[in-house]
């Protein structure tokens, strides 16, 4: 790690190439004066040697156990290993556990870029309990009891809190009584282009219960004349492959190389993205950047990115299989193509350059004037 740099970005861990992970790496690559610190890194997914030469600090070794991931990274960021945080003028904390390292710093220059308050502690607490095995529930209760007060104490020590969407801003206010500004995360809109009007619909969301990919698959099982490609992986992948085993119209291609993913997005009719109260969700923006409308859901961050009947179609909250089928029927090849330019124009609202311009102001601001300078940057 380059201790001569003035700013450090701290994120929980680099396990998969999700939106938060990608944003963390992107910010550090665009600003050479910003170092990166993570709890652990998956070297099979990220090249830890070539990622940020001389500017990447890894606190511990990788673990794939869900509960232990949180406990381990919480410990690592609270431990003496994190005292290096005090060498930086400013630290941008992100994730759920990295903010705990604020205990090693004095006030001034402490920034939280919040993708969401920990969902298993707050808005999805009941959901996690309902979907957990009976023996996991006491462990989940203990994990929440341990982490919740630490996270809330860390929030109180931040000089500036940035939410990645108005939806997350509302969560911070509701659950933590925390004031924040909104700066949307960067989307590499220039990497996505319209290629052709293909004959399939696309889902790129992780195959997890809260992403409702199962609902999408169930809908297409009932629409054998409509093709679906699922380009992702996750804990439900085997279950959904089995569920769709008799449906020749549904294809699972797993996690894709970026070039293949860009091709799938550029050739689909439309993408489907139906998560439960999503924080923000970059996937819909990527789809629109390629001129492809989004079949989304009228809740969470999707409401901030997708405009009903202009850049996509929003199913009602808590959608049913019939709701998804109706939306797909509405989103024909012809109707999708008619929304192409709307989608491309709207996606520019969430471009990388807009994000970089705002973060550059914050990174270069004097630590004692952070909030004063940052307030006018909030997205409206």
Short mmCIF file of C-alpha atoms in Angstrom, two decimals:
data_model
loop_
_atom_site.label_atom_id
_atom_site.label_comp_id
_atom_site.label_asym_id
_atom_site.label_seq_id
_atom_site.Cartn_x
_atom_site.Cartn_y
_atom_site.Cartn_z
CA UNK A 1 0.00 0.00 0.00
CA UNK A 2 1.20 3.47 -0.88
CA UNK A 3 1.15 5.31 2.44
CA UNK A 4 2.10 8.52 0.62
CA UNK A 5 -1.38 8.75 -0.86
CA UNK A 6 -3.90 11.01 0.84
CA UNK A 7 -7.06 8.92 0.46
CA UNK A 8 -7.95 5.31 1.21
CA UNK A 9 -11.03 3.40 0.07
CA UNK A 10 -12.06 0.54 2.37
CA UNK A 11 -14.46 -2.18 1.23
CA UNK A 12 -15.54 -5.39 3.03
CA UNK A 13 -14.17 -8.04 0.66
CA UNK A 14 -13.74 -8.79 -3.05
CA UNK A 15 -15.50 -12.12 -3.60
CA UNK A 16 -17.56 -11.61 -6.78
CA UNK A 17 -17.62 -8.92 -9.47
CA UNK A 18 -20.75 -7.21 -8.20
CA UNK A 19 -21.63 -3.55 -8.56
CA UNK A 20 -20.06 -2.43 -5.27
CA UNK A 21 -16.84 -4.34 -5.92
CA UNK A 22 -16.57 -2.98 -9.45
CA UNK A 23 -17.17 0.57 -8.25
CA UNK A 24 -14.45 0.28 -5.60
CA UNK A 25 -11.83 -0.88 -8.10
CA UNK A 26 -12.97 1.61 -10.72
CA UNK A 27 -12.69 4.59 -8.36
CA UNK A 28 -9.16 3.63 -7.32
CA UNK A 29 -8.05 3.10 -10.92
CA UNK A 30 -9.40 6.48 -11.98
CA UNK A 31 -7.79 8.28 -9.03
CA UNK A 32 -4.17 7.13 -8.53
CA UNK A 33 -4.07 9.01 -5.23
CA UNK A 34 -6.66 6.61 -3.75
CA UNK A 35 -5.47 3.30 -2.24
CA UNK A 36 -7.73 0.28 -1.62
CA UNK A 37 -8.07 -1.85 1.52
CA UNK A 38 -10.21 -5.02 1.68
CA UNK A 39 -10.78 -7.76 4.23
CA UNK A 40 -9.95 -10.50 1.74
CA UNK A 41 -9.95 -11.12 -2.00
CA UNK A 42 -10.91 -14.00 -4.26
CA UNK A 43 -7.80 -14.42 -6.42
CA UNK A 44 -9.74 -16.66 -8.83
CA UNK A 45 -11.95 -13.69 -9.70
CA UNK A 46 -9.60 -10.75 -9.10
CA UNK A 47 -5.90 -10.53 -9.94
CA UNK A 48 -4.68 -9.33 -6.56
CA UNK A 49 -1.14 -8.77 -7.89
CA UNK A 50 -2.03 -6.77 -10.98
CA UNK A 51 -5.23 -5.12 -9.71
CA UNK A 52 -3.69 -2.02 -8.13
CA UNK A 53 0.10 -2.54 -7.91
CA UNK A 54 1.46 -1.13 -4.67
CA UNK A 55 -1.93 0.31 -3.71
CA UNK A 56 -3.89 -2.73 -2.51
CA UNK A 57 -3.88 -3.82 1.12
CA UNK A 58 -5.50 -7.18 2.05
CA UNK A 59 -6.18 -7.74 5.74
CA UNK A 60 -6.87 -11.50 5.81
CA UNK A 61 -7.47 -14.75 3.94
CA UNK A 62 -10.59 -15.67 1.99
CA UNK A 63 -13.60 -17.46 3.48
CA UNK A 64 -16.77 -18.62 1.72
CA UNK A 65 -18.90 -19.13 4.87
CA UNK A 66 -21.64 -16.47 4.80
CA UNK A 67 -21.93 -15.62 8.48
CA UNK A 68 -18.21 -15.98 9.05
CA UNK A 69 -17.51 -13.53 6.21
CA UNK A 70 -19.21 -10.76 8.19
CA UNK A 71 -17.68 -11.72 11.55
CA UNK A 72 -14.20 -12.13 10.13
CA UNK A 73 -14.17 -8.85 8.23
CA UNK A 74 -15.71 -7.02 11.19
CA UNK A 75 -12.85 -8.31 13.34
CA UNK A 76 -10.21 -7.47 10.72
CA UNK A 77 -11.36 -3.88 10.31
CA UNK A 78 -11.62 -3.36 14.07
CA UNK A 79 -8.24 -4.96 14.78
CA UNK A 80 -4.83 -3.35 15.06
CA UNK A 81 -4.20 -4.19 11.40
CA UNK A 82 -6.50 -1.32 10.51
CA UNK A 83 -4.54 1.32 12.42
CA UNK A 84 -2.94 2.19 9.11
CA UNK A 85 -6.19 4.07 8.43
CA UNK A 86 -4.92 6.87 10.63
CA UNK A 87 -2.17 7.67 8.09
CA UNK A 88 -4.66 9.01 5.55
CA UNK A 89 -6.20 12.46 5.34
CA UNK A 90 -9.47 10.98 4.09
CA UNK A 91 -10.98 7.48 4.11
CA UNK A 92 -13.95 6.45 1.98
CA UNK A 93 -15.63 3.56 3.76
CA UNK A 94 -17.98 1.22 1.92
CA UNK A 95 -19.75 -2.04 2.64
CA UNK A 96 -21.14 -3.16 6.00
CA UNK A 97 -18.01 -4.06 7.98
CA UNK A 98 -15.26 -1.81 6.63
CA UNK A 99 -16.90 1.25 8.31
CA UNK A 100 -16.02 -0.30 11.68
CA UNK A 101 -12.41 0.77 11.05
CA UNK A 102 -13.47 4.39 11.64
CA UNK A 103 -12.67 3.69 15.31
CA UNK A 104 -8.99 4.08 14.39
CA UNK A 105 -9.50 7.62 13.10
CA UNK A 106 -10.13 11.07 14.50
CA UNK A 107 -13.01 13.15 13.17
CA UNK A 108 -12.50 14.84 9.83
CA UNK A 109 -12.21 13.13 6.47
CA UNK A 110 -14.39 10.12 7.29
CA UNK A 111 -16.70 9.40 4.34
CA UNK A 112 -19.20 6.57 3.95
CA UNK A 113 -20.32 5.61 0.45
CA UNK A 114 -23.32 3.50 1.38
CA UNK A 115 -24.64 0.92 -1.08
CA UNK A 116 -27.14 0.00 1.66
CA UNK A 117 -27.29 -0.44 5.43
CA UNK A 118 -26.84 -4.21 6.07
CA UNK A 119 -30.07 -5.68 4.76
CA UNK A 120 -30.05 -8.75 7.01
CA UNK A 121 -30.06 -6.37 9.97
CA UNK A 122 -32.69 -3.92 8.75
CA UNK A 123 -35.17 -4.05 5.85
CA UNK A 124 -34.72 -7.75 4.95
CA UNK A 125 -34.34 -9.06 8.48
CA UNK A 126 -37.66 -10.95 8.45
CA UNK A 127 -36.93 -12.31 4.97
CA UNK A 128 -33.59 -13.74 6.08
CA UNK A 129 -35.18 -15.39 9.10
CA UNK A 130 -37.99 -16.85 7.00
CA UNK A 131 -35.59 -18.32 4.43
CA UNK A 132 -33.00 -19.60 6.93
CA UNK A 133 -32.90 -23.16 8.23
CA UNK A 134 -34.13 -23.56 11.81
CA UNK A 135 -30.62 -24.08 13.19
CA UNK A 136 -29.31 -20.98 11.41
CA UNK A 137 -31.80 -18.58 13.01
CA UNK A 138 -30.17 -18.43 16.49
CA UNK A 139 -26.81 -17.81 14.79
CA UNK A 140 -28.33 -15.05 12.69
CA UNK A 141 -29.78 -13.44 15.82
CA UNK A 142 -26.34 -13.48 17.45
CA UNK A 143 -24.71 -12.02 14.34
CA UNK A 144 -27.23 -9.16 14.24
CA UNK A 145 -26.87 -8.48 17.96
CA UNK A 146 -23.09 -8.29 17.53
CA UNK A 147 -22.89 -6.18 14.37
CA UNK A 148 -25.86 -3.81 14.65
CA UNK A 149 -24.52 -1.60 17.49
CA UNK A 150 -21.05 -1.53 15.93
CA UNK A 151 -22.41 -0.42 12.55
CA UNK A 152 -24.61 2.26 14.12
CA UNK A 153 -21.73 3.59 16.20
CA UNK A 154 -19.57 3.78 13.06
CA UNK A 155 -22.27 5.83 11.29
CA UNK A 156 -22.14 8.41 14.07
CA UNK A 157 -18.43 8.93 13.41
CA UNK A 158 -18.78 9.69 9.70
CA UNK A 159 -18.27 13.28 8.56
CA UNK A 160 -20.13 12.69 5.30
CA UNK A 161 -22.51 9.92 4.26
CA UNK A 162 -23.20 9.34 0.55
CA UNK A 163 -26.07 7.06 -0.49
CA UNK A 164 -25.93 5.34 -3.87
CA UNK A 165 -29.62 6.09 -4.54
CA UNK A 166 -32.62 7.89 -3.10
CA UNK A 167 -33.89 4.48 -2.05
CA UNK A 168 -30.82 3.89 0.12
CA UNK A 169 -30.99 7.48 1.35
CA UNK A 170 -34.52 6.69 2.63
CA UNK A 171 -33.29 3.50 4.35
CA UNK A 172 -30.51 5.39 6.12
CA UNK A 173 -33.02 7.91 7.38
CA UNK A 174 -35.63 5.32 8.38
CA UNK A 175 -33.41 2.81 10.16
CA UNK A 176 -30.48 4.94 11.32
CA UNK A 177 -31.84 8.51 11.41
CA UNK A 178 -28.84 9.36 9.25
CA UNK A 179 -28.68 12.31 6.86
CA UNK A 180 -26.98 11.69 3.51
CA UNK A 181 -26.49 13.02 0.02
CA UNK A 182 -27.07 10.95 -3.16
CA UNK A 183 -24.41 10.23 -5.77
CA UNK A 184 -25.36 7.49 -8.20
CA UNK A 185 -22.67 4.85 -8.85
CA UNK A 186 -20.90 4.83 -12.23
CA UNK A 187 -22.16 2.77 -15.12
CA UNK A 188 -19.85 2.12 -18.07
CA UNK A 189 -22.55 3.09 -20.53
CA UNK A 190 -20.09 3.42 -23.40
CA UNK A 191 -19.33 -0.33 -23.22
CA UNK A 192 -22.89 -1.33 -24.09
CA UNK A 193 -24.28 -0.95 -27.59
CA UNK A 194 -27.34 -2.00 -29.55
CA UNK A 195 -26.29 -4.86 -31.86
CA UNK A 196 -29.52 -6.33 -33.18
CA UNK A 197 -33.11 -7.07 -32.26
CA UNK A 198 -32.71 -10.71 -31.25
CA UNK A 199 -35.30 -13.30 -30.30
CA UNK A 200 -34.67 -13.76 -26.56
CA UNK A 201 -35.14 -12.04 -23.21
CA UNK A 202 -32.26 -11.77 -20.74
CA UNK A 203 -31.76 -12.02 -16.97
CA UNK A 204 -28.33 -11.06 -15.56
CA UNK A 205 -29.24 -10.80 -11.85
CA UNK A 206 -27.53 -13.17 -9.40
CA UNK A 207 -29.55 -16.34 -8.94
CA UNK A 208 -30.51 -15.64 -5.33
CA UNK A 209 -33.99 -15.69 -3.74
CA UNK A 210 -34.14 -11.91 -3.20
CA UNK A 211 -33.39 -11.30 -6.89
CA UNK A 212 -36.59 -13.20 -7.90
CA UNK A 213 -34.92 -14.98 -10.81
CA UNK A 214 -37.01 -18.03 -9.94
CA UNK A 215 -40.15 -15.98 -10.65
CA UNK A 216 -38.78 -15.10 -14.07
CA UNK A 217 -37.99 -18.74 -14.87
CA UNK A 218 -41.47 -19.83 -13.73
CA UNK A 219 -43.03 -17.25 -16.04
CA UNK A 220 -41.08 -18.50 -19.06
CA UNK A 221 -41.91 -22.11 -18.26
CA UNK A 222 -45.49 -20.98 -18.90
CA UNK A 223 -44.49 -19.21 -22.14
CA UNK A 224 -42.81 -21.91 -24.28
CA UNK A 225 -42.90 -19.61 -27.31
CA UNK A 226 -40.71 -17.01 -25.56
CA UNK A 227 -36.95 -17.55 -25.10
CA UNK A 228 -35.08 -16.71 -21.89
CA UNK A 229 -31.32 -16.62 -21.30
CA UNK A 230 -30.08 -16.52 -17.68
CA UNK A 231 -26.53 -15.14 -17.66
CA UNK A 232 -25.44 -15.40 -14.03
CA UNK A 233 -24.90 -17.80 -11.16
CA UNK A 234 -25.84 -18.09 -7.51
CA UNK A 235 -27.16 -20.35 -4.78
CA UNK A 236 -30.38 -21.23 -6.66
CA UNK A 237 -28.75 -22.12 -9.97
CA UNK A 238 -29.04 -25.92 -9.60
CA UNK A 239 -32.61 -25.63 -8.35
CA UNK A 240 -33.67 -23.46 -11.29
CA UNK A 241 -31.90 -25.64 -13.84
CA UNK A 242 -33.84 -28.61 -12.47
CA UNK A 243 -37.09 -26.62 -12.48
CA UNK A 244 -36.63 -25.67 -16.13
CA UNK A 245 -35.23 -29.02 -17.28
CA UNK A 246 -38.24 -29.71 -19.52
CA UNK A 247 -38.34 -26.22 -21.04
CA UNK A 248 -36.25 -25.92 -24.20
CA UNK A 249 -36.93 -22.18 -24.34
CA UNK A 250 -34.83 -21.47 -21.23
CA UNK A 251 -31.01 -21.46 -21.34
CA UNK A 252 -28.56 -21.02 -18.46
CA UNK A 253 -25.12 -19.79 -19.53
CA UNK A 254 -23.71 -19.02 -16.05
CA UNK A 255 -21.33 -16.18 -15.30
CA UNK A 256 -20.04 -14.82 -18.62
CA UNK A 257 -16.90 -13.12 -19.83
CA UNK A 258 -17.56 -9.41 -20.26
CA UNK A 259 -17.48 -9.64 -24.05
CA UNK A 260 -20.20 -12.31 -24.12
CA UNK A 261 -22.31 -10.42 -21.59
CA UNK A 262 -22.10 -7.26 -23.71
CA UNK A 263 -23.16 -9.27 -26.76
CA UNK A 264 -26.13 -10.84 -24.95
CA UNK A 265 -27.32 -7.44 -23.73
CA UNK A 266 -26.87 -5.89 -27.17
CA UNK A 267 -28.84 -8.65 -28.89
CA UNK A 268 -31.73 -9.34 -26.51
CA UNK A 269 -35.30 -8.07 -26.86
CA UNK A 270 -35.30 -6.74 -23.30
CA UNK A 271 -33.80 -7.56 -19.91
CA UNK A 272 -35.71 -8.61 -16.80
CA UNK A 273 -34.73 -7.32 -13.36
CA UNK A 274 -37.15 -7.93 -10.47
CA UNK A 275 -35.23 -7.81 -7.16
CA UNK A 276 -36.82 -7.18 -3.79
CA UNK A 277 -36.42 -3.44 -3.04
CA UNK A 278 -33.07 -3.21 -4.84
CA UNK A 279 -30.58 -0.65 -3.50
CA UNK A 280 -29.86 0.84 -6.91
CA UNK A 281 -29.08 -1.82 -9.52
CA UNK A 282 -26.60 -1.14 -12.32
CA UNK A 283 -27.91 -3.94 -14.56
CA UNK A 284 -30.94 -1.96 -15.79
CA UNK A 285 -28.69 0.97 -16.74
CA UNK A 286 -26.38 -1.33 -18.71
CA UNK A 287 -29.41 -2.70 -20.57
CA UNK A 288 -30.74 0.77 -21.39
CA UNK A 289 -27.27 1.91 -22.52
CA UNK A 290 -27.53 -0.78 -25.20
CA UNK A 291 -30.94 0.52 -26.22
CA UNK A 292 -32.71 -2.38 -24.54
CA UNK A 293 -35.71 -1.65 -22.29
CA UNK A 294 -36.08 -3.24 -18.88
CA UNK A 295 -38.93 -5.28 -17.46
CA UNK A 296 -38.54 -4.23 -13.85
CA UNK A 297 -40.53 -3.91 -10.67
CA UNK A 298 -42.14 -0.81 -9.18
CA UNK A 299 -40.05 -0.77 -6.01
CA UNK A 300 -36.60 0.15 -4.76
CA UNK A 301 -33.85 1.62 -6.89
CA UNK A 302 -35.41 0.26 -10.09
CA UNK A 303 -37.97 3.07 -9.83
CA UNK A 304 -35.09 5.55 -10.10
CA UNK A 305 -33.57 4.03 -13.23
CA UNK A 306 -36.46 2.62 -15.28
CA UNK A 307 -39.28 4.89 -16.52
CA UNK A 308 -42.52 2.99 -17.03
CA UNK A 309 -43.62 2.86 -20.68
CA UNK A 310 -40.65 5.01 -21.71
CA UNK A 311 -37.53 2.95 -20.96
CA UNK A 312 -39.23 -0.22 -19.86
CA UNK A 313 -42.21 -1.76 -18.11
CA UNK A 314 -42.63 -1.87 -14.32
CA UNK A 315 -44.48 -4.81 -12.80
CA UNK A 316 -46.38 -4.09 -9.56
CA UNK A 317 -44.70 -4.60 -6.18
CA UNK A 318 -44.54 -8.25 -5.11
CA UNK A 319 -45.10 -9.41 -8.70
CA UNK A 320 -46.70 -12.71 -9.61
CA UNK A 321 -45.96 -15.09 -12.48
CA UNK A 322 -48.93 -13.60 -14.33
CA UNK A 323 -47.54 -10.08 -13.86
CA UNK A 324 -44.26 -11.14 -15.47
CA UNK A 325 -46.05 -12.92 -18.31
CA UNK A 326 -48.13 -9.80 -18.98
CA UNK A 327 -45.02 -7.62 -19.06
CA UNK A 328 -43.20 -9.95 -21.46
CA UNK A 329 -46.22 -10.06 -23.76
CA UNK A 330 -46.33 -6.26 -23.72
CA UNK A 331 -42.60 -6.00 -24.45
CA UNK A 332 -42.66 -7.37 -27.99
CA UNK A 333 -39.72 -7.01 -30.37
CA UNK A 334 -41.46 -4.12 -32.10
CA UNK A 335 -42.38 -2.27 -28.91
CA UNK A 336 -38.91 -2.83 -27.49
CA UNK A 337 -37.30 -1.32 -30.60
CA UNK A 338 -39.56 1.74 -30.35
CA UNK A 339 -38.05 2.51 -26.92
CA UNK A 340 -34.44 2.19 -28.09
CA UNK A 341 -33.49 5.88 -28.20
CA UNK A 342 -35.35 6.67 -24.96
CA UNK A 343 -33.25 4.04 -23.23
CA UNK A 344 -29.91 5.23 -24.58
CA UNK A 345 -30.62 8.87 -23.71
CA UNK A 346 -31.84 8.08 -20.19
CA UNK A 347 -28.84 5.85 -19.39
CA UNK A 348 -26.51 8.85 -19.73
CA UNK A 349 -27.90 10.16 -16.43
CA UNK A 350 -25.86 7.44 -14.71
CA UNK A 351 -22.64 7.74 -16.70
CA UNK A 352 -19.15 7.26 -15.31
CA UNK A 353 -18.22 10.87 -16.01
CA UNK A 354 -21.03 12.25 -13.86
CA UNK A 355 -19.87 10.05 -10.97
CA UNK A 356 -16.19 10.91 -11.46
CA UNK A 357 -16.83 14.65 -11.55
CA UNK A 358 -18.65 14.54 -8.21
CA UNK A 359 -16.18 12.19 -6.50
CA UNK A 360 -13.25 14.27 -7.70
CA UNK A 361 -14.67 17.28 -5.85
CA UNK A 362 -15.02 15.21 -2.66
CA UNK A 363 -11.56 13.61 -2.90
CA UNK A 364 -9.94 17.02 -3.41
CA UNK A 365 -11.97 18.84 -0.75
CA UNK A 366 -10.33 19.87 2.52
CA UNK A 367 -11.24 17.33 5.20
CA UNK A 368 -12.72 20.01 7.46
CA UNK A 369 -15.11 21.29 4.73
CA UNK A 370 -16.36 18.00 3.33
CA UNK A 371 -20.06 18.30 4.06
CA UNK A 372 -20.25 21.97 3.09
CA UNK A 373 -18.70 21.30 -0.33
CA UNK A 374 -20.50 17.99 -0.94
CA UNK A 375 -24.09 19.09 -0.30
CA UNK A 376 -24.60 20.78 -3.70
CA UNK A 377 -23.44 17.56 -5.44
CA UNK A 378 -26.45 15.50 -4.36
CA UNK A 379 -28.49 14.04 -7.21
CA UNK A 380 -32.04 15.35 -7.42
#
